[in-house]
Short mmCIF file of C-alpha atoms in Angstrom, two decimals:
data_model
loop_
_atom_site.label_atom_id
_atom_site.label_comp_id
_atom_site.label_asym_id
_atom_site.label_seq_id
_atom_site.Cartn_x
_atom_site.Cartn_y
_atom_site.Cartn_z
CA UNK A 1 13.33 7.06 11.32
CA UNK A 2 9.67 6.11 11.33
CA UNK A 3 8.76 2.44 11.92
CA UNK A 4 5.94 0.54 11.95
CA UNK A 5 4.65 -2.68 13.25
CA UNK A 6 1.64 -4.77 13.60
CA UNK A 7 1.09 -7.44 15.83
CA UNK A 8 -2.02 -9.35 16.91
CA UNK A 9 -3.20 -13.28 15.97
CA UNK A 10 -1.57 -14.74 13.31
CA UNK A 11 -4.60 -17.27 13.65
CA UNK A 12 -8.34 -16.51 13.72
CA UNK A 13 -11.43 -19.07 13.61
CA UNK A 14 -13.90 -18.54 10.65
CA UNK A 15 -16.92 -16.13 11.86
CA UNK A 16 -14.52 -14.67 14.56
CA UNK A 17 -13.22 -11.61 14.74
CA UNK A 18 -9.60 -10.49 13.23
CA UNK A 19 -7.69 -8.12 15.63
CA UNK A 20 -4.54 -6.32 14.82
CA UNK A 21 -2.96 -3.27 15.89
CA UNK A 22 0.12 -0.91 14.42
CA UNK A 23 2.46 0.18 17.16
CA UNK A 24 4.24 3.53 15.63
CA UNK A 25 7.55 4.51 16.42
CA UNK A 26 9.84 7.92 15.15
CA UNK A 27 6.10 9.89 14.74
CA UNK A 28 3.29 10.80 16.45
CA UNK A 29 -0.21 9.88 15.71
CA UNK A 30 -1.26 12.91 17.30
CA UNK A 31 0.15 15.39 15.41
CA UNK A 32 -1.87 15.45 12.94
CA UNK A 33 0.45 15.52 9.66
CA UNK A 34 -1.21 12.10 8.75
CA UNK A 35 -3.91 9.57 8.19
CA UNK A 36 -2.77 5.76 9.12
CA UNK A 37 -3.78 3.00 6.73
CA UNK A 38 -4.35 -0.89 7.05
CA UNK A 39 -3.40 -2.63 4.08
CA UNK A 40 -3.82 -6.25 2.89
CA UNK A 41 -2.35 -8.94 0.20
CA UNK A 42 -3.82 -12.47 0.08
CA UNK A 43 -0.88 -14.67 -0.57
CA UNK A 44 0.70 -14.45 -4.54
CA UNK A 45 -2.13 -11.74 -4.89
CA UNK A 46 -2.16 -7.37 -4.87
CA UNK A 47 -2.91 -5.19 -2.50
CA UNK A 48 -5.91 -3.81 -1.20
CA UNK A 49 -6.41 -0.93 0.48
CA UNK A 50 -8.71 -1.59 3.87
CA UNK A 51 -9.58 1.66 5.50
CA UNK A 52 -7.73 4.72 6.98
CA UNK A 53 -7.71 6.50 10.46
CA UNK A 54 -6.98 10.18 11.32
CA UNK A 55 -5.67 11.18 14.87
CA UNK A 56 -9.47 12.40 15.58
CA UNK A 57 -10.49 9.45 15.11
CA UNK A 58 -12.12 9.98 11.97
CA UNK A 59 -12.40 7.19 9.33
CA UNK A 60 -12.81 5.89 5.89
CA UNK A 61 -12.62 2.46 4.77
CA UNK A 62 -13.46 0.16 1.49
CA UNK A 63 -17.03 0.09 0.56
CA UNK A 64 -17.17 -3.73 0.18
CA UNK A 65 -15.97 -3.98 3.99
CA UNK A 66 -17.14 -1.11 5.41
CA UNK A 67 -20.14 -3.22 7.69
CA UNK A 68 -17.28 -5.77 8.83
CA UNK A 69 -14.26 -3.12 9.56
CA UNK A 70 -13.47 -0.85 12.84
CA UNK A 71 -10.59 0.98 12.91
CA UNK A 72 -9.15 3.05 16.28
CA UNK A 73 -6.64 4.97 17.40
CA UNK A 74 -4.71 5.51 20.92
CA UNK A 75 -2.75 8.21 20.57
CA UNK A 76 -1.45 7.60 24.36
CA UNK A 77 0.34 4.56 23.34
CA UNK A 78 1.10 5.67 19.18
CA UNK A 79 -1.23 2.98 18.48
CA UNK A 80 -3.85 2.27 15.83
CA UNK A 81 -6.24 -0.61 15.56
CA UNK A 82 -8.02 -2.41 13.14
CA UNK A 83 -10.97 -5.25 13.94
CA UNK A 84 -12.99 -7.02 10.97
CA UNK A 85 -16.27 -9.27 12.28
CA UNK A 86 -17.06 -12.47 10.78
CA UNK A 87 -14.00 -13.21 9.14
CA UNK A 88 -13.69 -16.03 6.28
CA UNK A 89 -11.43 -17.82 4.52
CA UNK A 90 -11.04 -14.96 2.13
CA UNK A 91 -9.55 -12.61 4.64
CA UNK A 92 -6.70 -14.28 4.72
CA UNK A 93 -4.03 -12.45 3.93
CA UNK A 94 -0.73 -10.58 4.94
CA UNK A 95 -2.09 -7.42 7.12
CA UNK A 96 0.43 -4.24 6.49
CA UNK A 97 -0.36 -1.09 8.71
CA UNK A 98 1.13 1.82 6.87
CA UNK A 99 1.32 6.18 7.41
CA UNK A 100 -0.92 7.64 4.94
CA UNK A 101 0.50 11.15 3.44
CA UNK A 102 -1.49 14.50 3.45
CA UNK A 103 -1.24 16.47 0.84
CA UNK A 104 -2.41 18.42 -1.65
CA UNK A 105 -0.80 16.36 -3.97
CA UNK A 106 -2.93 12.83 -3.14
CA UNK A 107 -2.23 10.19 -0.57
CA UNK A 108 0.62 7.50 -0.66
CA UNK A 109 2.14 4.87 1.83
CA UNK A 110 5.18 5.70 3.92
CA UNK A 111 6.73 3.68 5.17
CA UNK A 112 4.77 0.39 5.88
CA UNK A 113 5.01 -2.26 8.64
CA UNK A 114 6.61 -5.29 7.97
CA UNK A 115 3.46 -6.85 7.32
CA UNK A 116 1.67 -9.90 9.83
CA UNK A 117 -0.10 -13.41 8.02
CA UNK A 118 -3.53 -13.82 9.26
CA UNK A 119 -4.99 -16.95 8.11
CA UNK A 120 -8.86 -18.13 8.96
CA UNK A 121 -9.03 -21.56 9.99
CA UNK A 122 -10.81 -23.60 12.58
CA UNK B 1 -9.46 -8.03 -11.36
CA UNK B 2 -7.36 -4.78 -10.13
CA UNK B 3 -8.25 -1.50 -11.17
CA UNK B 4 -5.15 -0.49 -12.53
CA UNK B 5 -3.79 -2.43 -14.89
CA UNK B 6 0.04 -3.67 -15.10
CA UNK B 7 1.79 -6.12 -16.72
CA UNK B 8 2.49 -9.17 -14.83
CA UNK B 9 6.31 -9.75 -15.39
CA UNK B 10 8.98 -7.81 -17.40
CA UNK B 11 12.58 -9.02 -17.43
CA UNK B 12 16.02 -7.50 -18.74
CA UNK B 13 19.18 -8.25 -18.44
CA UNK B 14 21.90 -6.24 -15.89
CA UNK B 15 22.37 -3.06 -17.50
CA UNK B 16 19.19 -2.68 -19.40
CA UNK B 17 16.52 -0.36 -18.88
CA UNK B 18 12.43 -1.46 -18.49
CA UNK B 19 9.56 -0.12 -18.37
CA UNK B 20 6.35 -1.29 -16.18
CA UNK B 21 3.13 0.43 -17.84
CA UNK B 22 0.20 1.75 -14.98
CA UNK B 23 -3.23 1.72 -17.08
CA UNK B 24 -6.25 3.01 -15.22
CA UNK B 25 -9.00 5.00 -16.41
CA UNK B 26 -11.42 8.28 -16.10
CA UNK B 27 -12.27 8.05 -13.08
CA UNK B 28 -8.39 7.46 -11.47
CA UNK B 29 -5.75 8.34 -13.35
CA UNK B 30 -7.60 10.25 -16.41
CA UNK B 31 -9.16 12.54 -13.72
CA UNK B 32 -5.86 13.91 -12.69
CA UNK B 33 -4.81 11.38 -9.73
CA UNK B 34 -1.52 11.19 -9.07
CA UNK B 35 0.16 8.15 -8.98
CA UNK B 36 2.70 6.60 -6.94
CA UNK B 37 5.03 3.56 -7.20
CA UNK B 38 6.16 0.82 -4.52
CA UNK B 39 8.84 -1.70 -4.62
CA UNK B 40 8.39 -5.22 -3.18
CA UNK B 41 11.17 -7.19 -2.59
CA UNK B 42 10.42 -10.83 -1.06
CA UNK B 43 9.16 -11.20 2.27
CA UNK B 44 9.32 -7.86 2.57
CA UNK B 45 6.38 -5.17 3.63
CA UNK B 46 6.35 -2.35 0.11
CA UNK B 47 8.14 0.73 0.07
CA UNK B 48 7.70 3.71 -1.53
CA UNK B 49 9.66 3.79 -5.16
CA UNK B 50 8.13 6.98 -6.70
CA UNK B 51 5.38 9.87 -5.51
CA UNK B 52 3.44 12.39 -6.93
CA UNK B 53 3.96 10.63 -10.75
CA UNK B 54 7.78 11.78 -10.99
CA UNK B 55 9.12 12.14 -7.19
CA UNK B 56 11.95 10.21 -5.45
CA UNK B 57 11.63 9.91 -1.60
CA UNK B 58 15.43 10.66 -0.38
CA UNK B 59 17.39 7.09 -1.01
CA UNK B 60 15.87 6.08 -3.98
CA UNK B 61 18.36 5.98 -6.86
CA UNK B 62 18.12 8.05 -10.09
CA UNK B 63 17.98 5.34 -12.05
CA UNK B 64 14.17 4.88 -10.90
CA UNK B 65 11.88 7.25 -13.22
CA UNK B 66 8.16 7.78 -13.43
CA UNK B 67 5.61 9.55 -15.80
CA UNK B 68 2.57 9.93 -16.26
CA UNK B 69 0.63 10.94 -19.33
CA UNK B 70 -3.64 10.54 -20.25
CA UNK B 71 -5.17 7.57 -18.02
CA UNK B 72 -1.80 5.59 -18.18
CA UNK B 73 1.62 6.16 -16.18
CA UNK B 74 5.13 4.12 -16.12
CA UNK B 75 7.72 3.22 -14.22
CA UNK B 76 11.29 3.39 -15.57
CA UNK B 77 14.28 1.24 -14.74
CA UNK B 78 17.46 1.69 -15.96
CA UNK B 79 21.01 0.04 -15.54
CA UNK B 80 19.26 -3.03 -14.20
CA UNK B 81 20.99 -4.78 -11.29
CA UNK B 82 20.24 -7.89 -9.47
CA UNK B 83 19.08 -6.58 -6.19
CA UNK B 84 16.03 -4.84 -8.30
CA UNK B 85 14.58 -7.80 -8.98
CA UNK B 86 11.23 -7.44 -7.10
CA UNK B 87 7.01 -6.97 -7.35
CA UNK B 88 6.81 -3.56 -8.21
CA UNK B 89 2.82 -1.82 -7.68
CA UNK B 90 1.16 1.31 -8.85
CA UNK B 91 -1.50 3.50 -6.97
CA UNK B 92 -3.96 5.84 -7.29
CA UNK B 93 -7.08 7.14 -6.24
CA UNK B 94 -9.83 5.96 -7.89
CA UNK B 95 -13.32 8.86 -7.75
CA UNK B 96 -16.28 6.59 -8.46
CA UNK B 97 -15.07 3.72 -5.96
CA UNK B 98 -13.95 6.48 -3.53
CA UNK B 99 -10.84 4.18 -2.45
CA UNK B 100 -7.05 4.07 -3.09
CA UNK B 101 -6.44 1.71 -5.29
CA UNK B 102 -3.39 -0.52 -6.65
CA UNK B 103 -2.38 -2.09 -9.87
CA UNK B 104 -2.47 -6.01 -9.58
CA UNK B 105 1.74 -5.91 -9.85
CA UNK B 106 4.64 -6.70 -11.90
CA UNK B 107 6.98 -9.29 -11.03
CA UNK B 108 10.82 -8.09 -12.61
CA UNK B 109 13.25 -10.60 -13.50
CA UNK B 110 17.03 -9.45 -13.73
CA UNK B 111 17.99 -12.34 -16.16
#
């Protein structure tokens, strides 16, 4: 069974940078079969997608985020990584890290992490 | 202000069946985007309800149902039961954004 999980600080100063990674368990990055997602939900709020990493190392994130977000992947240690610069109040949120399907039939979630809070506060 | 559109509660009583509506547009689901469903229970990280508009991932009981017709799609409940009671989401892909994107969420109440 696959399972995800992110871990990193749950607390980061305003202007810093947010740093979490997705440790990946029952899969392997490296195969290929999939592109691994970072997620978010500011609390009582939806979700928003963040960006996406393929085992190459290829990316694609959000437009509105794209100058603040960095995504990597170490496919020695089944990781994934996600850093976003200058951080604000307004990326606070719940960060999920999730495996991204491909297919010809369009791209869903499965499964997802259990999801770390990341709130921006000095 | 999500892109897809979804009521944000429904309720019904144990036994009943509901419906959540997905509304997006041309350039998601009226361009032929599939669209997939997640359930949210509390404190809990989503999981996939529904793929592909109509598909169950293994586990996920029969009386979970999705469609998907013109820029809208639904989600289908029926023979309601506490332990549904949950934030239920949408998604798509959306062309002129060039992102996944998710409907803003229904909250279900199992009265």
């Amino acid at each position: 069974q696959v399972q995800l999980q992110e871990s990193g600080p749950g607390l980061v100063k305003p202007s810093q940078t947010l740093s979490l990674t997705c440790t990946v368990s029952g899969d392997s990055i490296s195969s290929g079969s999939n592109y691994w997602s970072w997620i978010r939900q500011p609390a009582g709020k939806g979700l928003e997608w963040i960006g996406r990493i393929y085992s190459s190392g290829s990316t694609n994130y959000i437009p509105s985020l794209r100058s603040r977000v960095t995504m990597s992947v170490d496919t020695s240690k089944n990781q994934f990584s996600l850093k976003l610069s200058s951080v604000t109040a307004a990326d606070t949120a719940v960060y999920y890290c999730a495996r991204d399907a491909l297919t010809s039939s369009g791209n869903w979630f499965d499964p997802w992490g259990q999801g770390t809070l990341v709130t921006v506060s000095s | 202000q999500s892109v897809l559109t979804q009521p944000p509660s429904v309720s019904g009583a144990p036994g009943q069946r509901v419906t959540i509506s997905c509304t997006g547009s041309s350039s998601n689901i009226g361009a032929g985007y599939n669209v997939h469903w997640y359930q949210q229970l509390p404190g809990t990280g989503p999981k996939l309800l529904i793929y592909t508009n109509i598909n169950r991932p293994s586990g996920v009981p029969d009386r979970f149902s999705g469609s998907k017709s013109g820029t809208s799609a639904s989600l289908a409940i029926t023979g309601l039961q506490a332990d549904d009671e949950a934030d239920y989401y949408c998604q798509s892909y959306d062309s002129s954004l060039s992102v996944w994107v998710f409907g803003g969420g229904t909250k279900l109440t199992v009265l």
